[in-house]
C-alpha cells in the first residue's frame, strides 16, 4: 500500500515538473540579442528591391553584415553605416535574419519584406544569389521572461514538491500508528 502512495507522489511531482518545462525552454529560446556594439537596420520593413541602411555603433573593427536577402556588406572601421539593396525576388511577408559581425562577436536582427516592389524597374530580373533562407519558427517565444516570472515559476514548483512530500510523509505516519 505504501508503494502505491509513493508512486502517486512521484507521478504528481513528475507531472508538475513536466508542465513547467515548456516555459523554462521558452525563456532560453527568447534570450536577448546583447552585444558590446550597437547595430540596426533602417527601415526594418521594406519592399523587395528597396534600399536599407545598415548602422553600427561602438565597433572597433570592420563590421560584416550578412543576410540571405542582400549581398554581404562591410562597414569599414571608423564608419557608422552602409547601404544595401534588397533582392528583387524577396518573398512578401517573409522575415529574414540580418547578422552584424564585429571582430569575434555577432548580433542579429530581422528584416521584414512587405508586398509590392520599391521604385525601380518592375520587370527587373533578379540575379542568381546564395540564399540563407527565411527565418521562421520564432512565434511567441521571442518575448523572454523576467525575474518575477521565473521566481513565481520556481515558487510553484517548490510548492508542488513540498505538498507531495507532506502528503507522502503524513500518510506514512498514519499507517505506522
Short mmCIF file of C-alpha atoms in Angstrom, two decimals:
data_model
loop_
_atom_site.label_atom_id
_atom_site.label_comp_id
_atom_site.label_asym_id
_atom_site.label_seq_id
_atom_site.Cartn_x
_atom_site.Cartn_y
_atom_site.Cartn_z
CA UNK A 1 0.00 0.00 0.00
CA UNK A 2 2.89 2.34 0.83
CA UNK A 3 4.43 1.76 -2.63
CA UNK A 4 1.24 2.96 -4.31
CA UNK A 5 1.33 6.22 -2.32
CA UNK A 6 4.99 6.81 -3.09
CA UNK A 7 4.38 6.10 -6.77
CA UNK A 8 1.42 8.51 -6.76
CA UNK A 9 3.51 11.26 -5.19
CA UNK A 10 6.32 10.64 -7.68
CA UNK A 11 3.86 10.77 -10.58
CA UNK A 12 2.36 14.04 -9.26
CA UNK A 13 5.84 15.55 -8.96
CA UNK A 14 6.88 14.39 -12.44
CA UNK A 15 3.68 15.79 -13.94
CA UNK A 16 4.19 19.15 -12.25
CA UNK A 17 7.79 19.36 -13.46
CA UNK A 18 6.78 18.35 -16.99
CA UNK A 19 4.11 21.04 -17.14
CA UNK A 20 6.60 23.69 -16.06
CA UNK A 21 9.29 22.66 -18.59
CA UNK A 22 7.93 24.48 -21.70
CA UNK A 23 8.12 27.96 -20.10
CA UNK A 24 11.69 27.27 -19.00
CA UNK A 25 12.62 26.24 -22.53
CA UNK A 26 10.92 29.35 -23.92
CA UNK A 27 12.97 31.52 -21.59
CA UNK A 28 16.17 30.12 -23.10
CA UNK A 29 14.86 30.46 -26.67
CA UNK A 30 13.84 34.07 -26.06
CA UNK A 31 17.18 35.31 -24.71
CA UNK A 32 18.07 38.86 -25.67
CA UNK A 33 20.50 39.58 -28.51
CA UNK A 34 23.03 41.62 -26.48
CA UNK A 35 26.40 42.69 -27.91
CA UNK A 36 29.10 45.15 -26.86
CA UNK A 37 28.32 47.15 -30.01
CA UNK A 38 25.06 48.62 -31.27
CA UNK A 39 23.51 47.77 -34.63
CA UNK A 40 20.30 48.42 -36.56
CA UNK A 41 18.73 48.22 -39.97
CA UNK A 42 16.57 51.08 -41.28
CA UNK A 43 13.83 50.63 -42.26
CA UNK A 44 13.16 47.26 -40.64
CA UNK A 45 10.24 46.64 -43.03
CA UNK A 46 10.75 47.18 -46.76
CA UNK A 47 9.52 46.07 -50.19
CA UNK A 48 11.59 43.84 -52.47
CA UNK A 49 14.16 45.87 -54.40
CA UNK A 50 14.34 48.59 -51.74
CA UNK A 51 17.42 50.08 -50.13
CA UNK A 52 18.19 49.68 -46.42
CA UNK A 53 20.70 51.48 -44.24
CA UNK A 54 22.87 49.26 -42.05
CA UNK A 55 24.22 51.09 -38.99
CA UNK A 56 26.71 50.13 -36.29
CA UNK A 57 27.91 51.95 -33.14
CA UNK A 58 30.90 51.19 -30.93
CA UNK A 59 32.64 48.63 -33.16
CA UNK A 60 36.44 48.96 -33.22
CA UNK A 61 36.76 46.62 -36.25
CA UNK A 62 35.34 46.31 -39.74
CA UNK A 63 31.72 45.18 -39.42
CA UNK A 64 30.49 42.49 -41.81
CA UNK A 65 26.73 42.42 -42.41
CA UNK A 66 25.26 39.26 -43.95
CA UNK A 67 21.79 38.07 -44.89
CA UNK A 68 20.08 35.89 -47.43
CA UNK A 69 18.16 38.93 -48.68
CA UNK A 70 21.03 41.17 -49.90
CA UNK A 71 24.70 40.88 -50.86
CA UNK A 72 27.21 40.89 -47.97
CA UNK A 73 28.22 44.40 -46.91
CA UNK A 74 31.29 45.57 -44.98
CA UNK A 75 31.13 48.72 -42.88
CA UNK A 76 34.77 49.88 -42.61
CA UNK A 77 36.28 50.66 -39.20
CA UNK A 78 35.60 54.30 -38.37
CA UNK A 79 32.37 54.48 -40.39
CA UNK A 80 28.95 54.03 -38.86
CA UNK A 81 26.76 52.96 -41.79
CA UNK A 82 26.45 51.50 -45.27
CA UNK A 83 23.56 50.70 -47.60
CA UNK A 84 22.33 47.50 -49.22
CA UNK A 85 19.79 46.75 -51.92
CA UNK A 86 17.22 44.09 -51.07
CA UNK A 87 16.96 41.40 -53.75
CA UNK A 88 14.01 41.78 -56.16
CA UNK A 89 12.91 38.20 -55.60
CA UNK A 90 12.36 38.65 -51.85
CA UNK A 91 9.13 37.00 -50.72
CA UNK A 92 6.47 39.44 -49.46
CA UNK A 93 5.55 38.74 -45.83
CA UNK A 94 8.83 36.89 -45.14
CA UNK A 95 11.19 37.77 -42.30
CA UNK A 96 14.92 37.50 -42.97
CA UNK A 97 17.68 37.40 -40.36
CA UNK A 98 20.45 40.00 -40.73
CA UNK A 99 23.75 39.30 -38.92
CA UNK A 100 26.20 42.03 -37.87
CA UNK A 101 29.71 40.72 -37.06
CA UNK A 102 32.23 42.97 -35.28
CA UNK A 103 35.51 41.15 -34.67
CA UNK A 104 34.62 37.84 -32.98
CA UNK A 105 31.18 39.00 -31.81
CA UNK A 106 27.89 38.73 -33.72
CA UNK A 107 24.36 40.03 -33.27
CA UNK A 108 21.22 39.54 -35.32
CA UNK A 109 18.10 41.49 -36.16
CA UNK A 110 15.19 40.92 -38.53
CA UNK A 111 14.22 42.50 -41.84
CA UNK A 112 10.60 42.03 -42.93
CA UNK A 113 9.54 42.17 -46.58
CA UNK A 114 6.21 43.79 -47.46
CA UNK A 115 4.18 43.30 -50.66
CA UNK A 116 4.91 45.21 -53.84
CA UNK A 117 8.18 46.50 -55.24
CA UNK A 118 10.13 49.64 -54.43
CA UNK A 119 10.81 52.26 -57.07
CA UNK A 120 12.78 50.93 -59.96
CA UNK A 121 12.23 48.63 -62.89
CA UNK A 122 9.36 46.22 -62.05
CA UNK A 123 10.42 43.98 -64.95
CA UNK A 124 13.89 43.61 -63.43
CA UNK A 125 15.07 40.01 -63.45
CA UNK A 126 16.88 39.04 -60.27
CA UNK A 127 20.45 37.88 -60.47
CA UNK A 128 21.22 34.46 -59.02
CA UNK A 129 22.46 34.58 -55.44
CA UNK A 130 23.01 32.37 -52.46
CA UNK A 131 20.00 32.38 -50.15
CA UNK A 132 20.26 31.55 -46.48
CA UNK A 133 16.52 31.13 -46.30
CA UNK A 134 13.77 32.72 -44.32
CA UNK A 135 13.80 32.93 -40.55
CA UNK A 136 10.80 31.02 -39.23
CA UNK A 137 9.53 29.40 -36.07
CA UNK A 138 10.05 32.26 -33.63
CA UNK A 139 6.35 32.62 -32.84
CA UNK A 140 5.56 33.97 -29.40
CA UNK A 141 8.75 32.71 -27.80
CA UNK A 142 10.81 35.80 -28.58
CA UNK A 143 9.41 37.86 -25.69
CA UNK A 144 11.50 36.19 -23.00
CA UNK A 145 10.81 36.07 -19.27
CA UNK A 146 11.67 38.47 -16.49
CA UNK A 147 12.96 37.68 -12.99
CA UNK A 148 9.49 37.95 -11.44
CA UNK A 149 8.05 35.31 -13.78
CA UNK A 150 10.97 32.98 -13.07
CA UNK A 151 10.55 33.46 -9.30
CA UNK A 152 6.81 32.68 -9.47
CA UNK A 153 7.52 29.56 -11.54
CA UNK A 154 10.15 28.42 -9.05
CA UNK A 155 7.75 29.01 -6.15
CA UNK A 156 5.06 26.93 -7.87
CA UNK A 157 7.49 24.05 -8.40
CA UNK A 158 8.66 24.24 -4.79
CA UNK A 159 5.04 24.26 -3.62
CA UNK A 160 4.17 21.14 -5.62
CA UNK A 161 7.24 19.31 -4.36
CA UNK A 162 6.55 20.36 -0.77
CA UNK A 163 2.90 19.30 -0.98
CA UNK A 164 3.83 15.91 -2.44
CA UNK A 165 6.41 15.37 0.31
CA UNK A 166 3.96 16.46 3.04
CA UNK A 167 1.18 14.13 1.89
CA UNK A 168 3.57 11.22 1.44
CA UNK A 169 5.02 11.66 4.94
CA UNK A 170 1.62 12.28 6.57
CA UNK A 171 0.05 9.12 5.17
CA UNK A 172 3.13 7.10 6.05
CA UNK A 173 2.89 8.30 9.64
CA UNK A 174 -0.81 7.31 9.84
CA UNK A 175 -0.15 3.76 8.61
CA UNK A 176 2.55 3.09 11.20
CA UNK A 177 0.47 4.06 14.27
#
